[in-house]
Amino acid sequence: MYVGFALEDAPPGEPAGTKARVWFRATYAAQKDASPVKLVAVAGKKDVYHLFNMWGDSEYQHYLGTDSNNTGFVSSGGLYDPAGKAMPVLMTRVGNSTSRYTMTDETTSKYVSYCDGGCSNGKWLRADYTSESDAMVVELVPSGATPSSDWGYCVSALSTPEQINIQIASPDTVVVSFVTFEPHPLTTPPLLKYGKTSDLGQQATGVSHVHVTAAGDRTYWMHFVKLSNLNPRTRYFYSVGSNPAKFSPVFSFRSGYSDGPTKIAIYGDMGVYSWNNMANLRSDMLAETSDLIVHMGDHAYNEGDDDERRADGYMSAFQPILAGIPWMPVVGNHEYYSGAVLERFLNQTWGGHSWDTVEHGISTASSALGALLSRGLHHSAGLHGSTPSNTSRYFSADFGLIHLVALDLNMYFGTDDCGDPCKQAQMSWLQQDLAQANSNREAVPWVVAMSHFPFYCTGCQGEMKGETGELLARYYDSFRAEKFGNGNRTAQDAMLQEEMLGGIELGAGANLTVKQAADAVISDLMPIIHSGGVDLYAAGHWHYYESLWPSVVGKTGIGGAVLSKDFLEPNVTVHVTSGNGGPPGPDNFREDCGDPSDCGAIAATRSQSVNFGYGRLVAHNQTHLQFTQVRNNDSVVEDDWTIVQSSHGPRPL
């Protein structure tokens, strides 16, 4: 049966329906009688929506809510407008379906179903059921579709390029990557046509890799084509294809450069939510406000969902931006979930291969997005950065006046079990990379390092104590933390209770605390970062924005004492967290505080915001580096500050 509303009838005890208010029931046999409903995402709450009745004219078009008599019957009417007065509905997918859900009134935690007895003349919808077994299963059917059609994600056409994106390798080199699904194995390399006009008079070939989903029923062909010796700040047009008969539309991008003002968009934690920053990034790209995008990890949320179709949707939604501007994706902890366990994220299989072959390799990445990003990074910055790392786990690249360094801290927080070998390899490479960068400071004066996890921030200490002890690293990097807050001890206690009742066996490292992990990160890397002369360290993970004053190098996550309340000649690494590009929900600065020094703010806190937003980083010249935090929903500037540093280079420990 379909769900619609009655024009005049009403549930027992409720007033008759009028244009001002109508009642919903599940009694309609024809799709034409169903009420079209728009799902309006509730900002900051994953899978929670307000429902808006789209039937008829504006007299009937209102939000849905429950009645004031506490009987839970569902109606729509002006009394629920604006959205803040409407019923917030948690949509919970049933099994592996992409279209069937149960609904829960998030305010009361009661399930939505229909009254099947004692409701006189209809199966009236009520949000009044306490058992999930009583919940009504609804199938969401897009306008024009039919029930049970496979509409949840777009169906990829064979041999048709999609998920096109450009990864930066060096000031004059990019790697263009894209995906196709093929009816037969490929025997020729991917082709890219390009030029300074849309005539596309030049060609380049690349390499292809195969990725099979965990379910084994979908095979991706991932293609990577390198373009080198590009002229600086020049617009290039291009089209890509795996099949000479099927090329993509023509896109264009502006190439990188090695001098002059350098403009970068930088943020962490962005998935496919209506409050994300994709529209901002596109506007910045078109206005040439940004010449490079740096995403500091946690892509898609979670890319392994729905046999990796969620990642397809994420990259396809991102394509209008990433096909037109180079980017640098950094690995985050959520590139490891929903079957997307990247393990070492190293992807060294293709080091040394020539660029005119088709390669079939086995990747350590088990998700399509992880494979696409990591392989692209390996082919770009991993092989062509200023100090080639031969890995996509950590790497560097020069862009304009900035030397960008990307690090991976997942092995410290238990997300990745690579352990000491990876830690030692990264530390050794970082020392070499910063030594090389310091020898080139006259040409590239600024060094900006980044990772998904921050070193210093409000909450980074992790000493929020619940009934079961300190905050655990495995909670800190879980999706539960993304939804309920990185420092939410109540949510951690619930997780531990579920594990105990479920008899879940935990492996080694299960009791690793956030404090232990954070202390180890700082002990290993901060001496190298400080002595190596890193000017700015940026990170995400915490779904907020926080800038810190120049401070003494701290030994724990709460940082050290403030050195100055300005950015004039700081001569230390300045730290900023911008992890609210578009995650499932925001964090706050007072999540179950157990340590007063890590509650609300830390000693070095300068500015804070929980609004969804992203950073703009501009190196104006050798002495001025500006950071601006911009709000997603209206592009309002929330914070702006400039580091003034007349000399750059190594510092004494």
XYZ file of C-alpha atoms in Angstrom:
653
model
C 0.000 0.000 0.000
C 1.045 3.592 -0.594
C 1.118 6.356 2.004
C -0.953 9.457 1.380
C -3.159 11.827 3.304
C -6.913 12.067 3.719
C -8.519 15.296 2.590
C -11.176 15.235 5.340
C -10.972 12.000 7.352
C -8.979 11.908 10.580
C -7.818 9.390 13.193
C -9.998 8.807 16.258
C -10.020 11.781 18.585
C -8.470 14.169 16.053
C -10.124 17.038 14.166
C -11.198 16.487 10.570
C -8.689 17.214 7.864
C -8.586 20.655 6.273
C -6.159 22.484 4.037
C -4.500 23.741 7.199
C -3.838 20.211 8.460
C -4.213 16.726 6.959
C -3.573 13.250 8.378
C -1.525 10.465 6.797
C -2.451 6.818 6.348
C -1.228 3.714 4.484
C -4.385 2.742 2.594
C -3.803 3.764 -1.022
C -3.534 1.118 -3.736
C -2.356 3.338 -6.600
C 0.923 5.221 -6.829
C -0.908 8.264 -8.192
C -2.686 8.607 -4.837
C 0.543 8.617 -2.814
C 1.785 11.861 -1.304
C 5.138 12.986 -2.708
C 7.422 13.844 0.206
C 10.707 15.710 0.180
C 13.373 14.650 2.696
C 15.137 17.708 4.110
C 18.382 16.792 5.857
C 18.760 17.958 9.456
C 22.117 19.693 9.664
C 24.720 17.799 11.635
C 22.651 14.629 12.124
C 23.404 11.613 9.985
C 20.355 10.017 8.337
C 17.927 12.381 10.129
C 15.426 14.316 8.015
C 12.394 16.558 8.226
C 9.613 15.377 5.892
C 7.855 17.958 3.690
C 4.539 17.239 1.960
C 4.903 18.187 -1.736
C 1.323 17.324 -2.793
C -0.842 19.912 -4.519
C -0.377 23.640 -4.185
C 1.160 25.691 -1.401
C -1.944 25.343 0.778
C -1.129 21.676 1.359
C 2.666 21.898 1.266
C 3.861 21.793 4.855
C 6.219 19.816 7.093
C 5.103 16.650 8.865
C 4.848 16.308 12.625
C 2.930 14.517 15.358
C -0.195 15.781 17.062
C -0.263 17.728 20.291
C -2.470 15.163 22.069
C 0.456 12.772 22.522
C -1.244 10.036 20.518
C 1.507 10.150 17.927
C -0.661 10.439 14.811
C 1.226 11.964 11.890
C -0.061 14.998 10.018
C 1.215 17.898 7.943
C 0.233 21.492 8.409
C 1.358 25.042 8.929
C 1.786 24.424 12.646
C 4.959 22.451 11.820
C 6.496 25.198 9.677
C 9.328 26.138 9.669
C 11.306 22.892 9.716
C 12.410 23.331 13.327
C 8.876 22.492 14.487
C 8.641 19.351 12.372
C 9.250 15.770 13.471
C 12.931 14.812 12.993
C 12.885 11.339 11.429
C 15.794 8.921 11.638
C 15.822 6.807 8.470
C 17.351 3.375 9.172
C 18.086 1.167 6.189
C 16.676 -2.357 6.275
C 19.428 -4.885 5.601
C 21.370 -4.187 2.413
C 18.469 -2.524 0.645
C 19.116 0.861 -0.939
C 15.456 1.893 -0.813
C 13.715 0.311 2.218
C 13.822 1.958 5.645
C 12.263 2.109 9.066
C 11.461 5.518 10.539
C 11.974 6.729 14.092
C 10.835 9.987 15.668
C 14.226 11.130 16.948
C 12.620 13.351 19.587
C 10.802 10.485 21.341
C 12.812 7.496 19.976
C 9.501 5.878 18.987
C 9.046 4.046 15.710
C 6.624 5.088 12.992
C 4.030 2.559 11.853
C 0.328 2.430 11.075
C -2.503 1.692 13.414
C -3.845 -1.769 12.533
C -6.687 -1.974 14.987
C -9.078 0.343 16.768
C -8.460 3.102 14.248
C -11.941 3.104 12.689
C -11.562 4.076 9.055
C -7.889 3.817 8.183
C -4.371 2.624 8.837
C -3.312 5.961 10.275
C 0.387 6.655 10.688
C 1.592 6.981 14.266
C 5.015 7.620 15.806
C 4.134 5.724 18.947
C 5.734 2.258 18.736
C 8.494 1.176 21.120
C 9.533 -2.080 19.438
C 11.467 -2.219 16.176
C 9.448 -5.304 15.229
C 6.348 -3.095 15.107
C 7.982 -0.501 12.842
C 6.566 0.006 9.377
C 9.019 -0.670 6.518
C 8.730 2.007 3.851
C 10.166 1.966 0.377
C 11.319 5.332 -0.943
C 10.391 5.608 -4.600
C 11.653 8.627 -6.566
C 9.142 10.532 -8.670
C 8.636 8.683 -11.952
C 10.163 5.435 -10.667
C 8.393 2.245 -9.717
C 8.650 0.349 -6.427
C 11.647 -1.968 -6.026
C 13.512 -0.392 -8.943
C 17.262 -0.102 -8.433
C 17.330 3.657 -7.961
C 19.558 4.130 -4.944
C 22.733 4.874 -6.924
C 23.365 5.739 -10.530
C 24.060 2.827 -12.858
C 27.397 3.191 -14.605
C 27.385 2.925 -18.391
C 29.998 0.575 -19.819
C 33.320 2.044 -20.973
C 32.159 5.525 -19.950
C 34.626 7.652 -17.934
C 33.405 8.767 -14.511
C 34.830 9.986 -11.186
C 37.321 12.132 -13.112
C 39.780 13.982 -10.886
C 43.193 15.634 -11.109
C 45.864 14.975 -8.470
C 48.823 17.297 -8.041
C 52.291 15.755 -8.404
C 54.612 18.767 -8.707
C 54.344 22.395 -9.873
C 54.310 21.315 -13.537
C 52.900 17.774 -13.289
C 49.442 16.367 -12.583
C 47.894 12.904 -12.799
C 44.408 12.717 -14.295
C 42.534 9.686 -12.975
C 39.144 8.231 -13.846
C 37.084 5.041 -13.572
C 35.341 2.862 -16.135
C 33.392 -0.383 -15.962
C 34.270 -2.606 -18.889
C 32.464 -5.498 -20.638
C 35.807 -7.142 -21.459
C 39.393 -6.894 -20.181
C 41.292 -3.968 -21.654
C 44.362 -4.527 -23.800
C 45.269 -0.909 -24.570
C 46.226 1.930 -22.206
C 43.895 4.793 -21.330
C 44.137 7.859 -23.506
C 43.966 11.572 -22.689
C 43.548 14.205 -25.387
C 44.543 17.696 -24.317
C 45.654 21.131 -25.393
C 45.505 24.827 -24.627
C 42.316 25.075 -26.673
C 39.296 22.816 -26.919
C 40.700 21.409 -30.174
C 42.783 18.991 -28.051
C 45.730 18.640 -30.381
C 47.947 16.531 -28.080
C 47.675 13.034 -26.604
C 49.045 11.136 -23.611
C 48.623 7.536 -22.488
C 48.659 6.140 -18.984
C 48.233 2.999 -16.899
C 45.196 1.069 -15.689
C 44.632 -0.970 -12.537
C 41.861 -3.400 -11.668
C 39.899 -3.290 -8.421
C 37.272 -5.898 -7.481
C 34.790 -5.119 -4.709
C 34.757 -7.125 -1.500
C 31.558 -8.829 -2.665
C 33.372 -9.859 -5.832
C 30.573 -8.768 -8.149
C 31.840 -5.416 -9.465
C 35.131 -4.763 -11.252
C 36.555 -1.275 -11.532
C 39.075 -0.206 -14.135
C 41.034 2.693 -12.683
C 43.031 4.780 -15.100
C 45.878 7.236 -14.462
C 47.439 9.526 -17.050
C 50.365 11.801 -16.224
C 50.763 15.250 -17.762
C 54.206 16.803 -17.295
C 56.038 19.963 -18.314
C 52.879 22.048 -18.110
C 53.200 25.796 -18.472
C 52.495 27.614 -15.182
C 49.071 29.115 -14.459
C 47.811 27.982 -17.858
C 44.369 26.643 -18.720
C 44.434 23.207 -20.330
C 41.472 21.456 -21.931
C 41.209 17.662 -21.936
C 39.062 14.601 -22.521
C 39.707 11.029 -21.306
C 38.700 7.559 -22.369
C 39.491 3.874 -22.074
C 37.805 3.178 -25.400
C 38.592 5.283 -28.490
C 34.877 5.323 -29.277
C 33.809 6.683 -25.842
C 35.496 9.801 -24.538
C 34.390 12.058 -21.717
C 33.103 15.578 -22.283
C 35.834 18.202 -22.511
C 36.943 19.582 -19.134
C 39.532 22.225 -18.328
C 41.844 23.083 -15.422
C 44.508 25.596 -14.523
C 47.982 24.177 -14.085
C 50.133 24.671 -11.015
C 53.052 27.018 -10.607
C 56.293 27.459 -8.698
C 56.173 31.115 -7.687
C 53.850 34.016 -6.958
C 50.756 34.170 -4.718
C 49.653 30.633 -3.821
C 45.970 29.903 -3.086
C 44.766 26.633 -1.527
C 41.439 25.410 -0.105
C 42.133 23.163 2.905
C 39.843 21.205 5.233
C 39.109 17.734 6.599
C 36.045 15.537 7.019
C 33.686 15.986 4.096
C 31.094 13.517 2.855
C 27.972 13.635 0.718
C 25.734 15.715 2.970
C 23.698 18.756 2.000
C 25.724 20.976 4.348
C 29.113 20.105 2.837
C 31.426 22.561 1.065
C 31.266 21.252 -2.514
C 29.312 24.300 -3.728
C 31.846 26.613 -2.045
C 34.763 24.794 -3.632
C 33.180 25.018 -7.067
C 32.593 28.758 -6.639
C 36.196 29.209 -5.507
C 37.413 27.210 -8.492
C 35.409 29.268 -10.984
C 36.474 32.542 -9.383
C 40.094 31.301 -9.173
C 40.036 31.989 -5.442
C 41.679 28.570 -5.019
C 44.185 26.839 -7.289
C 44.465 23.598 -5.287
C 42.222 21.620 -2.910
C 43.656 19.737 0.066
C 41.224 17.285 1.706
C 42.735 16.117 5.020
C 40.944 12.790 5.220
C 37.600 11.142 5.907
C 36.032 10.956 2.487
C 32.445 9.940 1.680
C 31.429 8.385 5.088
C 31.882 5.524 4.323
C 33.190 4.598 0.927
C 32.665 0.858 1.418
C 28.895 1.188 1.898
C 26.530 -0.474 -0.571
C 29.258 -2.540 -2.200
C 31.251 0.689 -2.680
C 28.516 2.523 -4.571
C 28.535 5.249 -1.939
C 32.097 6.103 -2.927
C 31.020 6.154 -6.575
C 28.334 8.669 -5.677
C 30.781 10.763 -3.675
C 33.361 10.962 -6.455
C 30.709 11.555 -9.098
C 29.239 14.406 -7.052
C 32.758 15.792 -6.594
C 33.672 15.443 -10.286
C 32.437 18.914 -11.380
C 35.046 20.364 -9.014
C 37.868 17.828 -9.144
C 37.845 17.616 -12.945
C 38.576 21.345 -13.008
C 41.141 21.910 -10.256
C 44.026 19.776 -8.906
C 43.656 18.304 -5.439
C 45.648 16.447 -2.806
C 43.602 13.854 -0.871
C 44.999 12.716 2.489
C 44.048 9.405 4.077
C 41.773 9.563 7.134
C 40.553 6.957 9.585
C 37.270 6.448 7.730
C 38.991 5.255 4.605
C 39.309 2.083 6.707
C 35.667 1.310 7.490
C 32.639 -0.411 5.950
C 34.746 -3.078 4.341
C 37.282 -0.478 3.211
C 40.173 -1.694 5.324
C 43.156 -0.178 3.565
C 45.656 -1.902 5.863
C 48.929 -0.176 4.999
C 47.631 2.144 2.291
C 51.071 1.809 0.720
C 50.352 0.777 -2.871
C 53.974 0.358 -3.821
C 53.161 -2.365 -6.329
C 53.443 0.025 -9.258
C 56.677 1.820 -8.374
C 59.011 1.829 -11.375
C 56.438 0.804 -13.960
C 56.497 2.777 -17.180
C 53.583 4.951 -18.181
C 52.773 3.199 -21.459
C 51.577 -0.139 -20.111
C 48.379 -1.628 -18.743
C 49.047 -2.953 -15.255
C 46.988 -5.502 -13.346
C 48.014 -5.524 -9.717
C 46.719 -6.428 -6.302
C 46.294 -3.432 -4.023
C 46.388 -3.296 -0.248
C 43.323 -1.063 -0.589
C 40.110 -3.080 -0.422
C 37.727 -0.276 -1.396
C 37.346 1.355 -4.768
C 37.777 4.878 -3.414
C 40.777 3.869 -1.354
C 42.334 2.257 -4.399
C 41.545 5.196 -6.671
C 42.934 7.826 -4.301
C 45.934 5.864 -3.085
C 47.009 4.763 -6.544
C 46.557 8.275 -7.851
C 48.650 9.644 -5.005
C 51.302 7.023 -5.592
C 51.508 7.900 -9.262
C 51.513 11.634 -8.497
C 53.120 12.982 -5.334
C 54.400 9.590 -4.174
C 56.615 9.272 -7.247
C 57.065 12.886 -8.298
C 57.128 14.876 -5.045
C 60.198 16.842 -3.994
C 61.322 13.835 -1.899
C 59.580 10.831 -3.499
C 58.193 8.562 -0.779
C 57.079 5.790 -3.154
C 53.906 5.499 -1.115
C 50.538 7.171 -0.829
C 50.562 6.923 2.956
C 52.844 9.954 3.379
C 54.210 12.222 0.678
C 55.007 15.808 -0.196
C 54.670 18.198 -3.103
C 55.723 21.738 -3.862
C 52.955 24.057 -4.986
C 53.807 27.680 -5.579
C 55.428 29.140 -2.464
C 54.347 26.244 -0.236
C 55.960 22.869 0.399
C 53.042 20.592 1.379
C 53.714 17.548 3.572
C 51.030 14.907 4.199
C 51.492 12.474 7.092
C 49.549 9.423 8.238
C 48.898 8.941 11.962
C 46.517 5.995 11.676
C 49.137 3.497 12.852
C 49.344 5.376 16.175
C 45.606 5.306 16.903
C 45.095 1.629 16.140
C 43.240 2.124 12.879
C 46.079 0.449 11.025
C 48.171 -2.382 12.433
C 51.323 -1.612 10.437
C 52.962 -0.475 13.663
C 56.633 0.331 14.214
C 57.910 -0.423 10.685
C 55.579 2.193 9.220
C 56.269 4.652 12.026
C 60.030 4.387 11.554
C 59.778 4.608 7.759
C 57.632 7.730 7.975
C 59.932 9.404 10.501
C 63.002 8.695 8.377
C 61.334 10.005 5.231
C 60.058 13.134 7.028
C 63.552 14.029 8.192
C 64.862 13.663 4.623
C 61.964 15.603 3.165
C 62.303 18.551 5.547
C 66.063 18.651 4.993
C 65.419 18.870 1.255
C 62.721 21.514 1.776
C 65.031 23.614 3.964
C 67.693 23.575 1.253
C 65.103 25.100 -1.091
C 63.583 27.775 1.158
C 64.688 30.630 -1.062
C 62.413 29.328 -3.833
C 59.709 27.707 -1.649
C 59.749 29.570 1.684
C 56.719 28.081 3.470
C 56.362 24.531 4.809
C 52.833 23.401 5.685
C 52.396 19.888 7.084
C 49.110 18.102 7.669
C 47.451 14.862 8.716
C 43.948 13.742 9.499
C 44.498 13.620 13.277
C 45.700 16.823 14.986
C 48.533 17.058 17.517
C 47.115 19.788 19.743
C 43.458 20.753 20.163
C 40.629 20.913 22.678
C 39.906 17.229 23.300
C 43.197 15.918 21.900
C 44.397 14.979 25.375
C 41.580 12.446 25.556
C 41.261 12.352 29.331
C 37.479 12.303 29.362
C 36.682 9.538 31.827
C 33.517 7.462 31.752
C 32.403 4.591 33.919
C 34.674 2.285 31.941
C 37.822 4.418 32.080
C 39.634 6.795 29.746
C 38.652 7.529 26.179
C 39.816 4.674 23.959
C 41.536 5.128 20.620
C 39.257 2.575 18.972
C 36.235 4.674 19.954
C 38.007 7.883 18.899
C 38.473 6.583 15.344
C 35.092 4.818 15.065
C 32.051 5.915 13.110
C 30.168 6.096 16.401
C 32.498 8.948 17.366
C 31.718 10.694 14.078
C 28.021 10.571 14.901
C 27.996 11.225 18.645
C 31.243 13.159 19.158
C 34.925 12.259 19.402
C 34.970 12.759 23.162
C 31.543 11.400 24.085
C 32.210 9.029 26.981
C 28.521 8.087 27.185
C 28.646 6.808 23.609
C 31.871 4.960 24.375
C 30.306 3.336 27.428
C 27.378 2.212 25.267
C 29.827 0.752 22.726
C 31.636 -1.203 25.427
C 28.366 -2.433 26.881
C 27.270 -3.701 23.465
C 30.618 -5.445 22.989
C 30.323 -7.143 26.367
C 26.731 -8.298 25.804
C 27.572 -9.462 22.299
C 30.597 -11.450 23.410
C 32.791 -9.638 20.897
C 36.421 -10.721 21.039
C 38.859 -7.826 20.885
C 42.364 -8.035 19.566
C 45.651 -6.624 20.786
C 45.604 -2.893 21.361
C 41.932 -2.818 22.348
C 42.753 -0.872 25.509
C 44.930 1.747 23.804
C 43.789 5.139 25.063
C 43.652 8.388 23.131
C 46.146 9.892 25.565
C 48.636 7.081 24.994
C 48.274 7.373 21.227
C 48.479 11.179 21.221
C 51.539 11.182 23.479
C 53.298 8.708 21.161
C 52.502 10.795 18.071
C 53.866 13.943 19.696
C 56.969 12.189 21.035
C 57.842 10.710 17.632
C 56.975 13.508 15.241
C 56.858 16.903 16.923
C 60.658 17.121 17.474
C 61.134 16.494 13.739
C 58.405 18.959 12.785
C 59.669 21.707 15.096
C 63.366 21.329 14.317
C 62.544 20.933 10.625
C 61.089 24.418 10.554
C 57.468 23.582 9.689
C 55.556 26.864 9.692
C 51.959 25.597 9.914
C 50.395 22.262 10.881
C 46.783 21.680 9.792
C 44.491 18.746 10.595
C 40.870 17.595 10.774
C 39.123 14.697 12.564
C 37.516 16.955 15.172
C 34.393 18.351 13.541
C 35.024 21.933 14.490
C 37.388 24.803 13.764
C 40.048 25.828 16.261
C 43.098 28.045 15.783
C 45.860 28.183 18.397
C 48.303 30.911 19.373
C 52.030 30.228 18.871
C 53.027 28.046 21.814
C 55.768 26.033 23.423
C 56.015 22.538 21.933
C 53.825 20.515 24.283
C 54.363 16.906 25.287
C 50.637 16.082 25.440
C 47.560 16.920 23.389
C 46.732 20.022 25.415
C 49.873 21.688 24.059
C 52.275 24.070 25.739
C 52.240 27.570 27.176
C 51.388 30.481 24.891
C 54.456 32.331 23.587
C 52.651 35.306 22.071
C 49.134 36.409 21.203
C 49.999 37.382 17.677
C 51.582 35.719 14.660
C 54.502 38.094 14.204
C 57.719 36.108 13.866
C 56.364 33.084 15.805
C 59.413 30.925 15.007
C 57.415 27.855 16.083
C 54.921 25.634 14.285
C 51.423 27.156 14.415
C 48.556 24.651 14.698
C 45.013 24.807 13.304
C 42.176 22.274 13.114
C 39.600 22.616 10.329
C 37.645 19.360 10.345
C 34.112 20.486 9.549
C 34.022 20.429 5.751
C 30.816 18.373 5.796
C 30.862 15.438 8.249
C 27.845 13.565 9.683
C 27.677 16.065 12.556
C 29.677 18.686 14.447
C 31.688 18.137 17.611
C 31.664 20.559 20.503
C 34.338 21.743 22.896
C 32.832 20.293 26.095
C 32.251 16.617 25.432
C 32.185 14.801 28.774
C 35.203 16.689 30.085
C 37.293 14.858 32.650
C 40.271 17.209 32.670
C 39.605 20.956 33.237
C 42.692 21.810 31.166
C 41.125 20.048 28.176
C 37.533 21.260 28.534
C 36.035 24.087 26.517
C 39.467 25.307 25.467
C 43.152 24.668 26.008
C 45.738 27.241 27.031
C 46.629 28.176 23.442
C 43.064 28.377 22.088
C 42.552 31.541 20.056
C 39.324 31.045 18.073
C 36.674 28.330 17.849
C 33.591 27.510 15.783
C 31.320 24.488 15.359
C 29.855 25.766 12.087
C 30.487 23.691 8.978
C 33.268 25.360 7.028
C 36.662 25.150 5.356
C 39.938 27.002 5.217
C 41.533 29.181 2.558
C 45.313 29.308 2.723
C 47.176 32.025 0.815
C 50.946 32.491 0.678
C 51.138 36.091 -0.508
C 54.916 36.178 -0.602
C 57.939 34.928 1.341
C 56.875 36.628 4.558
C 53.060 36.514 4.781
C 50.923 33.353 5.043
C 47.177 33.950 5.554
C 44.562 31.498 6.859
C 40.841 32.267 6.484
C 38.034 30.072 7.828
C 34.883 30.312 5.691
C 31.392 29.110 6.619
C 29.780 26.669 4.173
C 26.175 27.837 4.183
C 26.755 31.508 3.358
C 30.525 31.917 2.699
C 30.839 34.290 5.651
C 34.411 34.634 6.955
C 34.513 33.341 10.534
C 38.211 33.850 11.231
C 41.220 35.365 9.525
C 44.840 35.576 10.606
C 48.256 35.945 9.008
C 51.622 34.514 9.984
C 54.419 37.006 9.382
C 57.783 35.246 9.268
C 60.809 37.005 7.788
C 63.122 33.996 7.907
C 62.437 30.278 7.479
C 64.398 27.155 8.182
C 65.553 24.675 10.838
C 65.092 25.498 14.522
C 66.961 24.283 17.605
C 65.160 21.662 19.679
